[in-house]
Every structure is written in C-alpha cells, then in structure tokens.
Amino acid sequence: MNNLGLVRVGTAVPDLKIANTEYNTEQIIAQIADAAEKKAGFLVFPELAVTGATCGDLFYQEFLYRNQLAGIEKITEATAGTGTVVVLGCYLRLENNLYNCALFIQNGEIGGAVFHDGAGRGLDAVSGGRGGGDGAEGFFEGNDAVLRRLLQI
C-alpha cells in the first residue's frame, strides 16, 4: 500500500463496561494489537473509549479520572513498536474544566490532542451540561504531572 500512497485505516468499537477503565483498557490494547498485526496505519476508537460515554457525574470523580490516565498510559505503552497511529477518545481536565477530546498515539508517545470544536461540546454533550468550557485555551496551564508526562511536555 505504501507504493500507491494509500494508508489502511481501521475503526474499533471495543466491548466496554461503563467506568471500568481497567477492563476497557485491556479491550483497547487487544484491538490495537490486532490492527497492528493487520498493518493498519490508523486505528480510530470512539469518543470516551477508556471510560465509556455515559458516566454522567462520575466524570467529575478523581478516581475515574486518575484511572483513565493510568489506562491511557498503558495504551500508549502498548503502541510502542507498532507503527499504527491510534486515535483514542477520552476526556481531559484542564484548569478545572472537562474536555472531550481525541489523543493521537503512536510508537509509545502521545503526539497530540484534538478537542471538540468548541460549539458547546466540552463534556456538556455527555454529562448533562456540567462540562467544561468552549475550547482549550491555556491547555497546558495548571495541568497535573501525569498528564504532562503523558503528553511529553
């Protein structure tokens, strides 16, 4: 496919359990391994894949957030040596606001994050209106150490 300028893109819909980040992380890692074996250039997961999208007020619990970050770290490590770019839906807490975003992960590193377009999405769309702001202004201001390490800044 490289000679033709094409790339193989896969989509993944893992079997998820709401707020069970350990189980969800295992499912995601298994699908990454399968996609890498099939030589996928990109593998795209749904939004909030590590936690599940219907956590509601649980999104505001420190326990769920920390477990999600630990899951993201394991998923990031699992991409080492695969070459597959993983687009992973998750949420991030920045300056005490929650943002629904997608991380781009490849070869054991997070290369970037894309946030919803700011049209009132934050986590409002999944948490009944209690979500974050309209964009990611000040993205790296006041971030916690785990997130800084994951994003390699």
GROMACS .gro file of N, CA and C in nm:
model
  459
    1MET      N    1   0.082  -0.120   0.000
    1MET     CA    2   0.000   0.000   0.000
    1MET      C    3   0.086   0.126   0.000
    2ASN      N    4   0.204   0.120   0.058
    2ASN     CA    5   0.290   0.237   0.063
    2ASN      C    6   0.329   0.285  -0.076
    3ASN      N    7   0.348   0.193  -0.169
    3ASN     CA    8   0.387   0.231  -0.305
    3ASN      C    9   0.277   0.308  -0.377
    4LEU      N   10   0.154   0.288  -0.337
    4LEU     CA   11   0.040   0.354  -0.402
    4LEU      C   12   0.000   0.483  -0.331
    5GLY      N   13   0.063   0.515  -0.220
    5GLY     CA   14   0.027   0.633  -0.144
    5GLY      C   15  -0.101   0.617  -0.065
    6LEU      N   16  -0.139   0.495  -0.037
    6LEU     CA   17  -0.260   0.468   0.040
    6LEU      C   18  -0.224   0.428   0.183
    7VAL      N   19  -0.318   0.443   0.271
    7VAL     CA   20  -0.298   0.402   0.409
    7VAL      C   21  -0.421   0.321   0.453
    8ARG      N   22  -0.398   0.218   0.529
    8ARG     CA   23  -0.507   0.134   0.581
    8ARG      C   24  -0.557   0.195   0.712
    9VAL      N   25  -0.687   0.226   0.717
    9VAL     CA   26  -0.749   0.286   0.835
    9VAL      C   27  -0.850   0.188   0.890
   10GLY      N   28  -0.841   0.165   1.019
   10GLY     CA   29  -0.936   0.077   1.086
   10GLY      C   30  -1.016   0.153   1.189
   11THR      N   31  -1.136   0.108   1.212
   11THR     CA   32  -1.216   0.161   1.322
   11THR      C   33  -1.238   0.049   1.423
   12ALA      N   34  -1.244   0.085   1.548
   12ALA     CA   35  -1.259  -0.015   1.653
   12ALA      C   36  -1.372   0.026   1.746
   13VAL      N   37  -1.452  -0.071   1.780
   13VAL     CA   38  -1.558  -0.049   1.878
   13VAL      C   39  -1.540  -0.157   1.984
   14PRO      N   40  -1.460  -0.126   2.086
   14PRO     CA   41  -1.434  -0.228   2.188
   14PRO      C   42  -1.556  -0.256   2.274
   15ASP      N   43  -1.561  -0.377   2.328
   15ASP     CA   44  -1.661  -0.413   2.427
   15ASP      C   45  -1.625  -0.336   2.553
   16LEU      N   46  -1.711  -0.246   2.596
   16LEU     CA   47  -1.681  -0.160   2.710
   16LEU      C   48  -1.773  -0.186   2.827
   17LYS      N   49  -1.721  -0.158   2.945
   17LYS     CA   50  -1.801  -0.157   3.068
   17LYS      C   51  -1.790  -0.016   3.124
   18ILE      N   52  -1.903   0.046   3.149
   18ILE     CA   53  -1.906   0.185   3.193
   18ILE      C   54  -1.824   0.203   3.321
   19ALA      N   55  -1.730   0.297   3.316
   19ALA     CA   56  -1.643   0.337   3.427
   19ALA      C   57  -1.545   0.228   3.471
   20ASN      N   58  -1.534   0.119   3.396
   20ASN     CA   59  -1.439   0.012   3.429
   20ASN      C   60  -1.317   0.030   3.339
   21THR      N   61  -1.230   0.122   3.377
   21THR     CA   62  -1.117   0.160   3.293
   21THR      C   63  -1.017   0.047   3.273
   22GLU      N   64  -1.000  -0.038   3.372
   22GLU     CA   65  -0.906  -0.149   3.359
   22GLU      C   66  -0.952  -0.247   3.250
   23TYR      N   67  -1.078  -0.286   3.256
   23TYR     CA   68  -1.134  -0.376   3.156
   23TYR      C   69  -1.131  -0.312   3.017
   24ASN      N   70  -1.173  -0.187   3.010
   24ASN     CA   71  -1.178  -0.117   2.882
   24ASN      C   72  -1.039  -0.102   2.822
   25THR      N   73  -0.940  -0.075   2.905
   25THR     CA   74  -0.802  -0.062   2.858
   25THR      C   75  -0.755  -0.194   2.798
   26GLU      N   76  -0.785  -0.306   2.863
   26GLU     CA   77  -0.747  -0.437   2.809
   26GLU      C   78  -0.810  -0.461   2.673
   27GLN      N   79  -0.937  -0.425   2.658
   27GLN     CA   80  -1.007  -0.442   2.530
   27GLN      C   81  -0.943  -0.356   2.421
   28ILE      N   82  -0.910  -0.234   2.455
   28ILE     CA   83  -0.848  -0.141   2.360
   28ILE      C   84  -0.711  -0.192   2.317
   29ILE      N   85  -0.631  -0.237   2.412
   29ILE     CA   86  -0.497  -0.288   2.380
   29ILE      C   87  -0.506  -0.411   2.290
   30ALA      N   88  -0.602  -0.498   2.314
   30ALA     CA   89  -0.620  -0.616   2.228
   30ALA      C   90  -0.653  -0.574   2.085
   31GLN      N   91  -0.737  -0.472   2.070
   31GLN     CA   92  -0.772  -0.426   1.936
   31GLN      C   93  -0.656  -0.356   1.868
   32ILE      N   94  -0.573  -0.289   1.943
   32ILE     CA   95  -0.453  -0.226   1.885
   32ILE      C   96  -0.359  -0.334   1.833
   33ALA      N   97  -0.339  -0.439   1.911
   33ALA     CA   98  -0.251  -0.549   1.868
   33ALA      C   99  -0.305  -0.614   1.741
   34ASP      N  100  -0.435  -0.634   1.734
   34ASP     CA  101  -0.497  -0.693   1.616
   34ASP      C  102  -0.478  -0.603   1.493
   35ALA      N  103  -0.499  -0.473   1.510
   35ALA     CA  104  -0.484  -0.379   1.399
   35ALA      C  105  -0.339  -0.370   1.353
   36ALA      N  106  -0.245  -0.374   1.447
   36ALA     CA  107  -0.103  -0.369   1.411
   36ALA      C  108  -0.064  -0.494   1.333
   37GLU      N  109  -0.118  -0.608   1.375
   37GLU     CA  110  -0.091  -0.734   1.304
   37GLU      C  111  -0.144  -0.727   1.160
   38LYS      N  112  -0.254  -0.656   1.141
   38LYS     CA  113  -0.313  -0.641   1.008
   38LYS      C  114  -0.255  -0.522   0.932
   39LYS      N  115  -0.152  -0.460   0.990
   39LYS     CA  116  -0.079  -0.349   0.930
   39LYS      C  117  -0.164  -0.226   0.904
   40ALA      N  118  -0.253  -0.195   0.998
   40ALA     CA  119  -0.333  -0.072   0.987
   40ALA      C  120  -0.243   0.048   1.012
   41GLY      N  121  -0.257   0.151   0.931
   41GLY     CA  122  -0.183   0.274   0.951
   41GLY      C  123  -0.245   0.359   1.060
   42PHE      N  124  -0.378   0.357   1.067
   42PHE     CA  125  -0.453   0.430   1.168
   42PHE      C  126  -0.557   0.337   1.228
   43LEU      N  127  -0.584   0.356   1.357
   43LEU     CA  128  -0.693   0.286   1.424
   43LEU      C  129  -0.769   0.389   1.506
   44VAL      N  130  -0.897   0.405   1.475
   44VAL     CA  131  -0.979   0.509   1.537
   44VAL      C  132  -1.080   0.446   1.633
   45PHE      N  133  -1.077   0.494   1.757
   45PHE     CA  134  -1.170   0.449   1.860
   45PHE      C  135  -1.278   0.555   1.882
   46PRO      N  136  -1.391   0.516   1.941
   46PRO     CA  137  -1.498   0.614   1.967
   46PRO      C  138  -1.460   0.712   2.078
   47GLU      N  139  -1.541   0.816   2.089
   47GLU     CA  140  -1.517   0.913   2.197
   47GLU      C  141  -1.535   0.843   2.332
   48LEU      N  142  -1.457   0.889   2.429
   48LEU     CA  143  -1.465   0.840   2.567
   48LEU      C  144  -1.451   0.689   2.576
   49ALA      N  145  -1.361   0.634   2.495
   49ALA     CA  146  -1.345   0.489   2.486
   49ALA      C  147  -1.289   0.427   2.614
   50VAL      N  148  -1.209   0.498   2.688
   50VAL     CA  149  -1.148   0.439   2.808
   50VAL      C  150  -1.249   0.430   2.922
   51THR      N  151  -1.340   0.526   2.930
   51THR     CA  152  -1.435   0.529   3.042
   51THR      C  153  -1.575   0.481   3.003
   52GLY      N  154  -1.609   0.494   2.877
   52GLY     CA  155  -1.747   0.477   2.834
   52GLY      C  156  -1.812   0.614   2.835
   53ALA      N  157  -1.907   0.635   2.746
   53ALA     CA  158  -1.960   0.770   2.727
   53ALA      C  159  -2.071   0.810   2.823
   54THR      N  160  -2.127   0.718   2.898
   54THR     CA  161  -2.244   0.751   2.979
   54THR      C  162  -2.214   0.754   3.129
   55CYS      N  163  -2.098   0.805   3.165
   55CYS     CA  164  -2.060   0.809   3.307
   55CYS      C  165  -2.127   0.922   3.385
   56GLY      N  166  -2.184   1.019   3.317
   56GLY     CA  167  -2.254   1.128   3.385
   56GLY      C  168  -2.167   1.196   3.489
   57ASP      N  169  -2.216   1.205   3.613
   57ASP     CA  170  -2.143   1.273   3.720
   57ASP      C  171  -2.013   1.203   3.758
   58LEU      N  172  -1.997   1.077   3.721
   58LEU     CA  173  -1.871   1.008   3.752
   58LEU      C  174  -1.751   1.075   3.684
   59PHE      N  175  -1.776   1.147   3.573
   59PHE     CA  176  -1.666   1.217   3.507
   59PHE      C  177  -1.598   1.315   3.603
   60TYR      N  178  -1.667   1.360   3.705
   60TYR     CA  179  -1.612   1.459   3.798
   60TYR      C  180  -1.541   1.394   3.917
   61GLN      N  181  -1.538   1.263   3.922
   61GLN     CA  182  -1.472   1.192   4.031
   61GLN      C  183  -1.323   1.174   4.001
   62GLU      N  184  -1.242   1.208   4.097
   62GLU     CA  185  -1.096   1.197   4.083
   62GLU      C  186  -1.055   1.053   4.053
   63PHE      N  187  -1.122   0.958   4.116
   63PHE     CA  188  -1.090   0.816   4.098
   63PHE      C  189  -1.101   0.774   3.952
   64LEU      N  190  -1.212   0.811   3.886
   64LEU     CA  191  -1.230   0.775   3.746
   64LEU      C  192  -1.127   0.846   3.658
   65TYR      N  193  -1.102   0.972   3.685
   65TYR     CA  194  -1.006   1.049   3.604
   65TYR      C  195  -0.866   0.989   3.614
   66ARG      N  196  -0.821   0.960   3.736
   66ARG     CA  197  -0.687   0.902   3.756
   66ARG      C  198  -0.677   0.764   3.691
   67ASN      N  199  -0.781   0.683   3.704
   67ASN     CA  200  -0.779   0.551   3.641
   67ASN      C  201  -0.778   0.561   3.489
   68GLN      N  202  -0.849   0.660   3.435
   68GLN     CA  203  -0.844   0.682   3.291
   68GLN      C  204  -0.702   0.719   3.247
   69LEU      N  205  -0.635   0.809   3.320
   69LEU     CA  206  -0.498   0.847   3.286
   69LEU      C  207  -0.405   0.726   3.292
   70ALA      N  208  -0.425   0.639   3.391
   70ALA     CA  209  -0.344   0.517   3.400
   70ALA      C  210  -0.371   0.427   3.280
   71GLY      N  211  -0.496   0.417   3.238
   71GLY     CA  212  -0.530   0.339   3.119
   71GLY      C  213  -0.467   0.398   2.994
   72ILE      N  214  -0.470   0.529   2.981
   72ILE     CA  215  -0.408   0.595   2.866
   72ILE      C  216  -0.258   0.566   2.863
   73GLU      N  217  -0.197   0.566   2.980
   73GLU     CA  218  -0.053   0.537   2.988
   73GLU      C  219  -0.025   0.393   2.940
   74LYS      N  220  -0.106   0.297   2.983
   74LYS     CA  221  -0.088   0.158   2.938
   74LYS      C  222  -0.111   0.145   2.788
   75ILE      N  223  -0.213   0.212   2.738
   75ILE     CA  224  -0.243   0.208   2.596
   75ILE      C  225  -0.128   0.269   2.517
   76THR      N  226  -0.076   0.379   2.565
   76THR     CA  227   0.037   0.444   2.498
   76THR      C  228   0.157   0.350   2.493
   77GLU      N  229   0.188   0.284   2.603
   77GLU     CA  230   0.299   0.189   2.606
   77GLU      C  231   0.276   0.074   2.510
   78ALA      N  232   0.151   0.032   2.494
   78ALA     CA  233   0.118  -0.082   2.407
   78ALA      C  234   0.138  -0.050   2.259
   79THR      N  235   0.145   0.078   2.224
   79THR     CA  236   0.165   0.114   2.084
   79THR      C  237   0.312   0.113   2.044
   80ALA      N  238   0.401   0.101   2.141
   80ALA     CA  239   0.545   0.104   2.111
   80ALA      C  240   0.580  -0.003   2.009
   81GLY      N  241   0.645   0.039   1.903
   81GLY     CA  242   0.691  -0.054   1.801
   81GLY      C  243   0.587  -0.098   1.701
   82THR      N  244   0.462  -0.052   1.713
   82THR     CA  245   0.359  -0.098   1.620
   82THR      C  246   0.355  -0.016   1.492
   83GLY      N  247   0.384   0.112   1.499
   83GLY     CA  248   0.374   0.199   1.383
   83GLY      C  249   0.233   0.248   1.357
   84THR      N  250   0.134   0.185   1.415
   84THR     CA  251  -0.006   0.226   1.396
   84THR      C  252  -0.033   0.354   1.475
   85VAL      N  253  -0.099   0.450   1.412
   85VAL     CA  254  -0.144   0.570   1.480
   85VAL      C  255  -0.280   0.540   1.541
   86VAL      N  256  -0.290   0.551   1.672
   86VAL     CA  257  -0.415   0.524   1.743
   86VAL      C  258  -0.481   0.658   1.776
   87VAL      N  259  -0.606   0.673   1.737
   87VAL     CA  260  -0.685   0.791   1.771
   87VAL      C  261  -0.782   0.746   1.879
   88LEU      N  262  -0.758   0.795   2.000
   88LEU     CA  263  -0.828   0.745   2.118
   88LEU      C  264  -0.915   0.854   2.181
   89GLY      N  265  -1.044   0.829   2.192
   89GLY     CA  266  -1.134   0.923   2.256
   89GLY      C  267  -1.123   0.915   2.407
   90CYS      N  268  -1.112   1.031   2.471
   90CYS     CA  269  -1.102   1.037   2.618
   90CYS      C  270  -1.148   1.175   2.663
   91TYR      N  271  -1.136   1.202   2.791
   91TYR     CA  272  -1.163   1.337   2.839
   91TYR      C  273  -1.045   1.382   2.921
   92LEU      N  274  -1.021   1.512   2.918
   92LEU     CA  275  -0.912   1.570   2.995
   92LEU      C  276  -0.965   1.683   3.081
   93ARG      N  277  -0.906   1.697   3.197
   93ARG     CA  278  -0.941   1.805   3.288
   93ARG      C  279  -0.830   1.910   3.276
   94LEU      N  280  -0.868   2.027   3.236
   94LEU     CA  281  -0.774   2.136   3.218
   94LEU      C  282  -0.830   2.260   3.287
   95GLU      N  283  -0.752   2.316   3.376
   95GLU     CA  284  -0.796   2.433   3.452
   95GLU      C  285  -0.935   2.411   3.512
   96ASN      N  286  -0.957   2.293   3.566
   96ASN     CA  287  -1.081   2.257   3.635
   96ASN      C  288  -1.203   2.249   3.544
   97ASN      N  289  -1.180   2.238   3.413
   97ASN     CA  290  -1.287   2.214   3.317
   97ASN      C  291  -1.263   2.078   3.253
   98LEU      N  292  -1.369   2.013   3.210
   98LEU     CA  293  -1.357   1.884   3.143
   98LEU      C  294  -1.375   1.903   2.993
   99TYR      N  295  -1.287   1.836   2.915
   99TYR     CA  296  -1.292   1.847   2.770
   99TYR      C  297  -1.294   1.709   2.708
  100ASN      N  298  -1.386   1.689   2.616
  100ASN     CA  299  -1.395   1.568   2.537
  100ASN      C  300  -1.296   1.583   2.422
  101CYS      N  301  -1.204   1.490   2.407
  101CYS     CA  302  -1.100   1.507   2.306
  101CYS      C  303  -1.057   1.373   2.248
  102ALA      N  304  -0.969   1.382   2.149
  102ALA     CA  305  -0.908   1.263   2.091
  102ALA      C  306  -0.758   1.279   2.101
  103LEU      N  307  -0.692   1.175   2.148
  103LEU     CA  308  -0.546   1.172   2.153
  103LEU      C  309  -0.493   1.096   2.033
  104PHE      N  310  -0.382   1.143   1.978
  104PHE     CA  311  -0.314   1.073   1.870
  104PHE      C  312  -0.190   1.009   1.929
  105ILE      N  313  -0.185   0.875   1.926
  105ILE     CA  314  -0.081   0.798   1.993
  105ILE      C  315  -0.011   0.710   1.890
  106GLN      N  316   0.123   0.711   1.894
  106GLN     CA  317   0.199   0.624   1.804
  106GLN      C  318   0.335   0.595   1.867
  107ASN      N  319   0.381   0.472   1.850
  107ASN     CA  320   0.514   0.430   1.895
  107ASN      C  321   0.544   0.469   2.039
  108GLY      N  322   0.449   0.450   2.127
  108GLY     CA  323   0.471   0.474   2.269
  108GLY      C  324   0.468   0.619   2.310
  109GLU      N  325   0.419   0.709   2.225
  109GLU     CA  326   0.412   0.851   2.259
  109GLU      C  327   0.278   0.910   2.215
  110ILE      N  328   0.234   1.008   2.293
  110ILE     CA  329   0.116   1.085   2.254
  110ILE      C  330   0.166   1.203   2.172
  111GLY      N  331   0.123   1.207   2.046
  111GLY     CA  332   0.172   1.312   1.956
  111GLY      C  333   0.086   1.437   1.958
  112GLY      N  334  -0.037   1.427   2.004
  112GLY     CA  335  -0.122   1.544   2.006
  112GLY      C  336  -0.260   1.513   2.059
  113ALA      N  337  -0.335   1.619   2.078
  113ALA     CA  338  -0.473   1.608   2.126
  113ALA      C  339  -0.559   1.704   2.046
  114VAL      N  340  -0.677   1.659   2.009
  114VAL     CA  341  -0.772   1.744   1.938
  114VAL      C  342  -0.897   1.751   2.023
  115PHE      N  343  -0.943   1.872   2.046
  115PHE     CA  344  -1.061   1.894   2.128
  115PHE      C  345  -1.180   1.918   2.037
  116HIS      N  346  -1.300   1.891   2.089
  116HIS     CA  347  -1.420   1.923   2.012
  116HIS      C  348  -1.415   2.069   1.972
  117ASP      N  349  -1.490   2.104   1.871
  117ASP     CA  350  -1.480   2.235   1.806
  117ASP      C  351  -1.520   2.354   1.891
  118GLY      N  352  -1.564   2.333   2.011
  118GLY     CA  353  -1.598   2.445   2.097
  118GLY      C  354  -1.742   2.490   2.081
  119ALA      N  355  -1.821   2.421   2.003
  119ALA     CA  356  -1.961   2.459   1.983
  119ALA      C  357  -2.045   2.404   2.097
  120GLY      N  358  -2.006   2.439   2.220
  120GLY     CA  359  -2.082   2.396   2.336
  120GLY      C  360  -2.062   2.250   2.371
  121ARG      N  361  -1.957   2.186   2.317
  121ARG     CA  362  -1.943   2.043   2.336
  121ARG      C  363  -1.875   2.009   2.468
  122GLY      N  364  -1.761   2.070   2.502
  122GLY     CA  365  -1.692   2.029   2.624
  122GLY      C  366  -1.731   1.888   2.661
  123LEU      N  367  -1.770   1.863   2.782
  123LEU     CA  368  -1.835   1.737   2.816
  123LEU      C  369  -1.984   1.760   2.833
  124ASP      N  370  -2.032   1.879   2.794
  124ASP     CA  371  -2.175   1.908   2.805
  124ASP      C  372  -2.259   1.802   2.736
  125ALA      N  373  -2.210   1.755   2.622
  125ALA     CA  374  -2.290   1.661   2.543
  125ALA      C  375  -2.308   1.527   2.613
  126VAL      N  376  -2.219   1.494   2.706
  126VAL     CA  377  -2.229   1.364   2.770
  126VAL      C  378  -2.252   1.371   2.920
  127SER      N  379  -2.254   1.492   2.977
  127SER     CA  380  -2.268   1.499   3.122
  127SER      C  381  -2.380   1.595   3.165
  128GLY      N  382  -2.475   1.615   3.079
  128GLY     CA  383  -2.592   1.692   3.118
  128GLY      C  384  -2.567   1.840   3.140
  129GLY      N  385  -2.469   1.897   3.070
  129GLY     CA  386  -2.449   2.041   3.076
  129GLY      C  387  -2.351   2.090   3.180
  130ARG      N  388  -2.289   2.000   3.257
  130ARG     CA  389  -2.197   2.044   3.362
  130ARG      C  390  -2.053   2.045   3.314
  131GLY      N  391  -2.029   2.027   3.184
  131GLY     CA  392  -1.894   2.013   3.131
  131GLY      C  393  -1.814   2.140   3.132
  132GLY      N  394  -1.703   2.134   3.058
  132GLY     CA  395  -1.606   2.241   3.060
  132GLY      C  396  -1.640   2.356   2.968
  133GLY      N  397  -1.537   2.431   2.935
  133GLY     CA  398  -1.552   2.549   2.853
  133GLY      C  399  -1.564   2.516   2.706
  134ASP      N  400  -1.551   2.622   2.626
  134ASP     CA  401  -1.574   2.608   2.483
  134ASP      C  402  -1.449   2.572   2.404
  135GLY      N  403  -1.333   2.574   2.462
  135GLY     CA  404  -1.212   2.543   2.388
  135GLY      C  405  -1.104   2.504   2.483
  136ALA      N  406  -0.984   2.496   2.432
  136ALA     CA  407  -0.872   2.452   2.514
  136ALA      C  408  -0.773   2.564   2.537
  137GLU      N  409  -0.824   2.685   2.559
  137GLU     CA  410  -0.734   2.795   2.589
  137GLU      C  411  -0.656   2.760   2.716
  138GLY      N  412  -0.530   2.792   2.718
  138GLY     CA  413  -0.449   2.760   2.835
  138GLY      C  414  -0.434   2.612   2.856
  139PHE      N  415  -0.428   2.536   2.748
  139PHE     CA  416  -0.425   2.391   2.754
  139PHE      C  417  -0.324   2.338   2.855
  140PHE      N  418  -0.204   2.392   2.857
  140PHE     CA  419  -0.100   2.338   2.944
  140PHE      C  420  -0.088   2.413   3.075
  141GLU      N  421  -0.169   2.512   3.098
  141GLU     CA  422  -0.163   2.588   3.222
  141GLU      C  423  -0.224   2.506   3.335
  142GLY      N  424  -0.150   2.484   3.441
  142GLY     CA  425  -0.205   2.419   3.559
  142GLY      C  426  -0.233   2.270   3.543
  143ASN      N  427  -0.181   2.207   3.440
  143ASN     CA  428  -0.205   2.065   3.419
  143ASN      C  429  -0.132   1.983   3.525
  144ASP      N  430  -0.185   1.866   3.555
  144ASP     CA  431  -0.119   1.782   3.654
  144ASP      C  432   0.001   1.709   3.594
  145ALA      N  433   0.087   1.656   3.679
  145ALA     CA  434   0.213   1.595   3.636
  145ALA      C  435   0.193   1.472   3.549
  146VAL      N  436   0.091   1.393   3.576
  146VAL     CA  437   0.067   1.272   3.496
  146VAL      C  438   0.036   1.309   3.352
  147LEU      N  439  -0.052   1.407   3.335
  147LEU     CA  440  -0.088   1.449   3.200
  147LEU      C  441   0.032   1.510   3.129
  148ARG      N  442   0.110   1.589   3.199
  148ARG     CA  443   0.231   1.647   3.138
  148ARG      C  444   0.325   1.536   3.091
  149ARG      N  445   0.342   1.433   3.172
  149ARG     CA  446   0.431   1.322   3.135
  149ARG      C  447   0.374   1.248   3.014
  150LEU      N  448   0.244   1.224   3.014
  150LEU     CA  449   0.182   1.154   2.901
  150LEU      C  450   0.198   1.231   2.772
  151LEU      N  451   0.182   1.363   2.779
  151LEU     CA  452   0.191   1.444   2.659
  151LEU      C  453   0.335   1.486   2.628
  152GLN      N  454   0.430   1.442   2.710
  152GLN     CA  455   0.572   1.466   2.687
  152GLN      C  456   0.606   1.614   2.679
  153ILE      N  457   0.554   1.694   2.775
  153ILE     CA  458   0.587   1.837   2.773
  153ILE      C  459   0.664   1.873   2.898
   0.00000   0.00000   0.00000
